[in-house]
Amino acid sequence: GAVVSQHPSRVICKSGTSVKIECRSLDFQATTMFWYRQFPKQSLMLMATSNEGSKATYEQGVEKDKFLINHASLTLSTLTVTSAHPEDSSFYICSAGSGGLADTQYFGPGTRLTVL
Amino acid sequence: AQSVAQPEDQVNVAEGNPLTVKCTYSVSGNPYLFWYVQYPNRGLQFLLKYITGDNLVKGSYGFEAEFNKSQTSFHLKKPSALVSDSALYFCAVRIGNFNKFYFGSGTKLNVKP
């Protein structure tokens, strides 16, 4: 199957700083990427849909100014957690597909964010 | 509203026995159904999907799932469980005209030697 990478895999930062997480589709072009957040022992919560060349679509309750998403190319989407606080600590996962509703979404390995 | 339900938080089976992880869905259109597996501190790995055609879908690692339209179910099965199958399993549905996935709450599968 297709490969999606995330970087970094783990990050620890101080409260008030910003953190950027990269999501890359390594062997295919992804017109759409999704960003999820997962709390311990819980399911994935969709945060936003990232569309190449256009603004991201955020789910209800997700602060777009807090979680900045940029999808500058067909292989890269970034999620920036601005002015991070301890409550932003979580496991962030991205997924990407090459298009179509029947298309399989391939998931990145996730990024563990810890805000001190 | 679109939804996916995994009624069991945890499933325990002995190695070598058959396993079933249940999933039901409620959607307002034709569903595309997926199963993913997640190992600790990892992303999700694709197992299989149902789009159309044969109701029995075969996927990775010996897993299969049966689409049952009348019962709106898509249960994941494997004839003989392995200890290495122990992980968190997610059912997901994608609906026409909606470009996103709806995930179930996840089922933790424990396979004991």
Tab-separated table of C-alpha atoms in Angstrom:
chain	number	residue	atom	x	y	z
A	1	GLY	CA	0.000	0.000	0.000
A	2	ALA	CA	0.842	3.662	-0.180
A	3	VAL	CA	3.086	5.218	2.432
A	4	VAL	CA	2.375	8.306	4.485
A	5	SER	CA	5.012	9.734	6.771
A	6	GLN	CA	4.788	12.179	9.642
A	7	HIS	CA	7.488	14.267	11.212
A	8	PRO	CA	8.315	14.526	14.006
A	9	SER	CA	7.138	11.319	15.621
A	10	ARG	CA	7.374	12.834	19.057
A	11	VAL	CA	7.743	16.402	20.277
A	12	ILE	CA	7.900	18.003	23.694
A	13	CYS	CA	7.528	21.746	23.941
A	14	LYS	CA	6.947	24.479	26.464
A	15	SER	CA	3.583	26.095	26.882
A	16	GLY	CA	3.172	29.088	24.598
A	17	THR	CA	5.374	27.848	21.780
A	18	SER	CA	4.222	26.733	18.344
A	19	VAL	CA	4.785	23.290	16.900
A	20	LYS	CA	4.666	22.251	13.245
A	21	ILE	CA	3.840	18.696	12.197
A	22	GLU	CA	4.447	17.540	8.643
A	23	CYS	CA	2.486	14.917	6.765
A	24	ARG	CA	3.871	13.569	3.506
A	25	SER	CA	2.554	11.118	0.956
A	26	LEU	CA	5.728	9.391	-0.204
A	27	ASP	CA	4.697	7.518	-3.324
A	28	PHE	CA	1.481	9.112	-4.483
A	29	GLN	CA	-0.120	12.505	-4.870
A	30	ALA	CA	-2.769	13.407	-2.334
A	31	THR	CA	-5.290	16.061	-3.259
A	32	THR	CA	-6.889	15.686	0.147
A	33	MET	CA	-5.354	15.002	3.516
A	34	PHE	CA	-7.115	14.672	6.831
A	35	TRP	CA	-5.889	15.607	10.291
A	36	TYR	CA	-7.082	13.700	13.340
A	37	ARG	CA	-6.554	13.919	17.041
A	38	GLN	CA	-6.654	10.881	19.256
A	39	PHE	CA	-6.883	10.853	23.035
A	40	PRO	CA	-5.753	7.816	25.026
A	41	LYS	CA	-7.993	4.793	24.516
A	42	GLN	CA	-10.339	6.791	22.308
A	43	SER	CA	-11.231	6.932	18.669
A	44	LEU	CA	-9.934	9.382	16.111
A	45	MET	CA	-11.494	12.813	16.103
A	46	LEU	CA	-11.427	14.500	12.722
A	47	MET	CA	-10.037	18.006	13.065
A	48	ALA	CA	-9.917	19.234	9.498
A	49	THR	CA	-9.779	18.340	5.856
A	50	SER	CA	-6.775	19.718	4.045
A	51	ASN	CA	-7.192	20.450	0.349
A	52	GLU	CA	-4.223	21.156	-1.878
A	53	GLY	CA	-4.132	24.758	-2.967
A	54	SER	CA	-7.117	25.898	-0.952
A	55	LYS	CA	-8.144	26.611	2.594
A	56	ALA	CA	-8.679	23.748	4.984
A	57	THR	CA	-12.160	22.796	6.129
A	58	TYR	CA	-12.383	22.583	9.894
A	59	GLU	CA	-14.782	20.467	11.903
A	60	GLN	CA	-17.127	22.131	14.298
A	61	GLY	CA	-15.417	23.067	17.535
A	62	VAL	CA	-11.893	23.086	16.128
A	63	GLU	CA	-10.214	26.492	16.317
A	64	LYS	CA	-8.800	27.341	12.909
A	65	ASP	CA	-6.517	30.012	14.361
A	66	LYS	CA	-5.167	27.547	16.862
A	67	PHE	CA	-4.561	24.699	14.435
A	68	LEU	CA	-3.166	26.142	11.223
A	69	ILE	CA	-3.203	23.837	8.227
A	70	ASN	CA	-1.304	24.358	5.018
A	71	HIS	CA	-1.460	22.008	2.028
A	72	ALA	CA	1.054	23.623	-0.264
A	73	SER	CA	1.726	20.669	-2.555
A	74	LEU	CA	0.214	17.353	-3.552
A	75	THR	CA	2.565	15.513	-1.218
A	76	LEU	CA	2.771	17.734	1.838
A	77	SER	CA	0.369	19.072	4.420
A	78	THR	CA	1.412	20.750	7.659
A	79	LEU	CA	-0.416	21.243	10.922
A	80	THR	CA	0.854	24.007	13.194
A	81	VAL	CA	-0.327	24.086	16.766
A	82	THR	CA	0.022	27.732	17.731
A	83	SER	CA	0.640	28.896	21.283
A	84	ALA	CA	0.403	25.363	22.536
A	85	HIS	CA	-0.994	24.607	25.978
A	86	PRO	CA	-0.961	21.410	28.029
A	87	GLU	CA	-4.513	20.586	26.944
A	88	ASP	CA	-3.216	20.383	23.353
A	89	SER	CA	-1.111	17.376	24.321
A	90	SER	CA	-2.360	14.500	22.225
A	91	PHE	CA	-1.599	12.060	19.444
A	92	TYR	CA	-2.030	13.715	16.051
A	93	ILE	CA	-2.521	11.541	12.980
A	94	CYS	CA	-2.814	12.485	9.339
A	95	SER	CA	-4.191	10.487	6.465
A	96	ALA	CA	-4.007	10.888	2.717
A	97	GLY	CA	-5.597	9.416	-0.348
A	98	SER	CA	-5.124	9.824	-4.045
A	99	GLY	CA	-8.726	10.748	-4.667
A	100	GLY	CA	-12.254	9.406	-4.893
A	101	LEU	CA	-14.722	8.435	-2.229
A	102	ALA	CA	-13.958	4.730	-2.647
A	103	ASP	CA	-10.336	5.506	-2.227
A	104	THR	CA	-8.448	4.007	0.696
A	105	GLN	CA	-7.050	6.520	3.140
A	106	TYR	CA	-3.533	5.747	4.276
A	107	PHE	CA	-2.489	6.915	7.677
A	108	GLY	CA	0.727	8.351	8.951
A	109	PRO	CA	2.395	6.856	12.031
A	110	GLY	CA	1.248	9.731	14.212
A	111	THR	CA	2.927	12.466	16.224
A	112	ARG	CA	2.896	12.469	20.007
A	113	LEU	CA	2.759	16.070	21.235
A	114	THR	CA	3.464	16.827	24.870
A	115	VAL	CA	3.130	20.412	26.043
A	116	LEU	CA	4.727	21.145	29.401
B	1	ALA	CA	-26.743	11.674	11.122
B	2	GLN	CA	-24.059	9.320	9.929
B	3	SER	CA	-22.603	7.005	12.536
B	4	VAL	CA	-20.605	3.869	13.076
B	5	ALA	CA	-20.933	1.689	16.146
B	6	GLN	CA	-18.572	-0.859	17.566
B	7	PRO	CA	-20.593	-2.325	20.414
B	8	GLU	CA	-17.709	-4.079	22.127
B	9	ASP	CA	-14.925	-2.160	23.807
B	10	GLN	CA	-12.900	-5.335	24.119
B	11	VAL	CA	-12.896	-8.823	22.653
B	12	ASN	CA	-10.954	-11.681	24.198
B	13	VAL	CA	-10.154	-14.852	22.286
B	14	ALA	CA	-7.737	-17.719	22.644
B	15	GLU	CA	-5.049	-18.206	20.038
B	16	GLY	CA	-6.227	-20.521	17.293
B	17	ASN	CA	-9.892	-19.745	17.831
B	18	PRO	CA	-11.984	-17.752	15.365
B	19	LEU	CA	-12.488	-14.075	16.122
B	20	THR	CA	-15.208	-11.584	15.297
B	21	VAL	CA	-15.107	-7.833	15.832
B	22	LYS	CA	-18.502	-6.243	15.313
B	23	CYS	CA	-19.405	-3.080	13.445
B	24	THR	CA	-22.758	-1.590	12.532
B	25	TYR	CA	-23.437	1.591	10.656
B	26	SER	CA	-26.175	4.104	10.080
B	27	VAL	CA	-25.887	6.201	6.949
B	28	SER	CA	-28.171	7.984	4.552
B	29	GLY	CA	-26.519	6.799	1.357
B	30	ASN	CA	-24.453	3.988	-0.073
B	31	PRO	CA	-21.636	3.293	2.360
B	32	TYR	CA	-18.033	2.574	1.683
B	33	LEU	CA	-16.832	0.534	4.663
B	34	PHE	CA	-13.321	0.103	5.962
B	35	TRP	CA	-11.438	-1.716	8.696
B	36	TYR	CA	-8.183	-0.437	10.147
B	37	VAL	CA	-5.893	-1.790	12.850
B	38	GLN	CA	-3.798	0.285	15.229
B	39	TYR	CA	-0.849	-0.930	17.246
B	40	PRO	CA	0.301	1.065	20.316
B	41	ASN	CA	1.639	4.536	19.498
B	42	ARG	CA	1.270	3.922	15.795
B	43	GLY	CA	-0.978	5.170	13.026
B	44	LEU	CA	-3.726	3.118	11.495
B	45	GLN	CA	-3.040	0.331	9.035
B	46	PHE	CA	-5.542	-0.506	6.334
B	47	LEU	CA	-6.974	-4.039	6.503
B	48	LEU	CA	-9.796	-4.159	3.985
B	49	LYS	CA	-12.703	-2.296	2.456
B	50	TYR	CA	-16.105	-2.894	0.928
B	51	ILE	CA	-17.091	-0.750	-2.010
B	52	THR	CA	-19.422	-2.864	-4.100
B	53	GLY	CA	-19.805	-6.402	-5.380
B	54	ASP	CA	-19.203	-9.539	-3.351
B	55	ASN	CA	-20.375	-9.093	0.220
B	56	LEU	CA	-17.435	-11.067	1.584
B	57	VAL	CA	-14.261	-9.058	1.451
B	58	LYS	CA	-10.829	-10.538	2.069
B	59	GLY	CA	-8.038	-8.371	3.357
B	60	SER	CA	-4.581	-8.331	4.865
B	61	TYR	CA	-3.214	-10.804	7.414
B	62	GLY	CA	-5.979	-13.340	6.856
B	63	PHE	CA	-8.802	-11.015	7.889
B	64	GLU	CA	-12.125	-10.856	6.129
B	65	ALA	CA	-15.362	-8.986	6.610
B	66	GLU	CA	-18.917	-9.525	5.504
B	67	PHE	CA	-21.140	-6.692	4.381
B	68	ASN	CA	-24.743	-7.270	5.414
B	69	LYS	CA	-27.027	-4.595	4.055
B	70	SER	CA	-30.185	-5.763	5.794
B	71	GLN	CA	-28.474	-5.750	9.180
B	72	THR	CA	-26.321	-2.715	8.324
B	73	SER	CA	-23.288	-4.562	9.623
B	74	PHE	CA	-19.711	-5.086	8.540
B	75	HIS	CA	-18.177	-7.493	11.035
B	76	LEU	CA	-14.493	-8.306	10.889
B	77	LYS	CA	-13.528	-11.970	11.116
B	78	LYS	CA	-10.559	-14.271	11.119
B	79	PRO	CA	-10.744	-18.083	11.220
B	80	SER	CA	-7.753	-18.560	13.534
B	81	ALA	CA	-6.505	-15.787	15.787
B	82	LEU	CA	-2.839	-15.114	16.477
B	83	VAL	CA	-1.345	-13.454	19.535
B	84	SER	CA	0.124	-10.871	17.169
B	85	ASP	CA	-3.419	-9.872	16.146
B	86	SER	CA	-3.810	-8.203	19.535
B	87	ALA	CA	-4.397	-4.527	18.761
B	88	LEU	CA	-7.054	-1.841	18.483
B	89	TYR	CA	-9.449	-2.226	15.566
B	90	PHE	CA	-11.454	0.568	13.995
B	91	CYS	CA	-14.386	0.349	11.640
B	92	ALA	CA	-14.973	3.376	9.423
B	93	VAL	CA	-17.549	4.460	6.869
B	94	ARG	CA	-17.368	6.938	4.061
B	95	ILE	CA	-20.490	8.118	2.311
B	96	GLY	CA	-21.102	9.455	-1.146
B	97	ASN	CA	-20.988	13.260	-1.240
B	98	PHE	CA	-19.184	13.366	2.085
B	99	ASN	CA	-15.451	13.482	1.725
B	100	LYS	CA	-14.531	12.259	5.183
B	101	PHE	CA	-14.475	9.168	7.318
B	102	TYR	CA	-16.641	8.397	10.298
B	103	PHE	CA	-14.850	6.119	12.747
B	104	GLY	CA	-16.244	3.749	15.303
B	105	SER	CA	-15.058	3.954	18.888
B	106	GLY	CA	-12.616	1.098	18.437
B	107	THR	CA	-12.447	-2.437	19.797
B	108	LYS	CA	-9.463	-3.759	21.633
B	109	LEU	CA	-8.724	-7.332	20.613
B	110	ASN	CA	-6.828	-9.495	23.076
B	111	VAL	CA	-5.586	-12.839	21.829
B	112	LYS	CA	-4.210	-15.024	24.590
B	113	PRO	CA	-1.782	-17.887	24.054
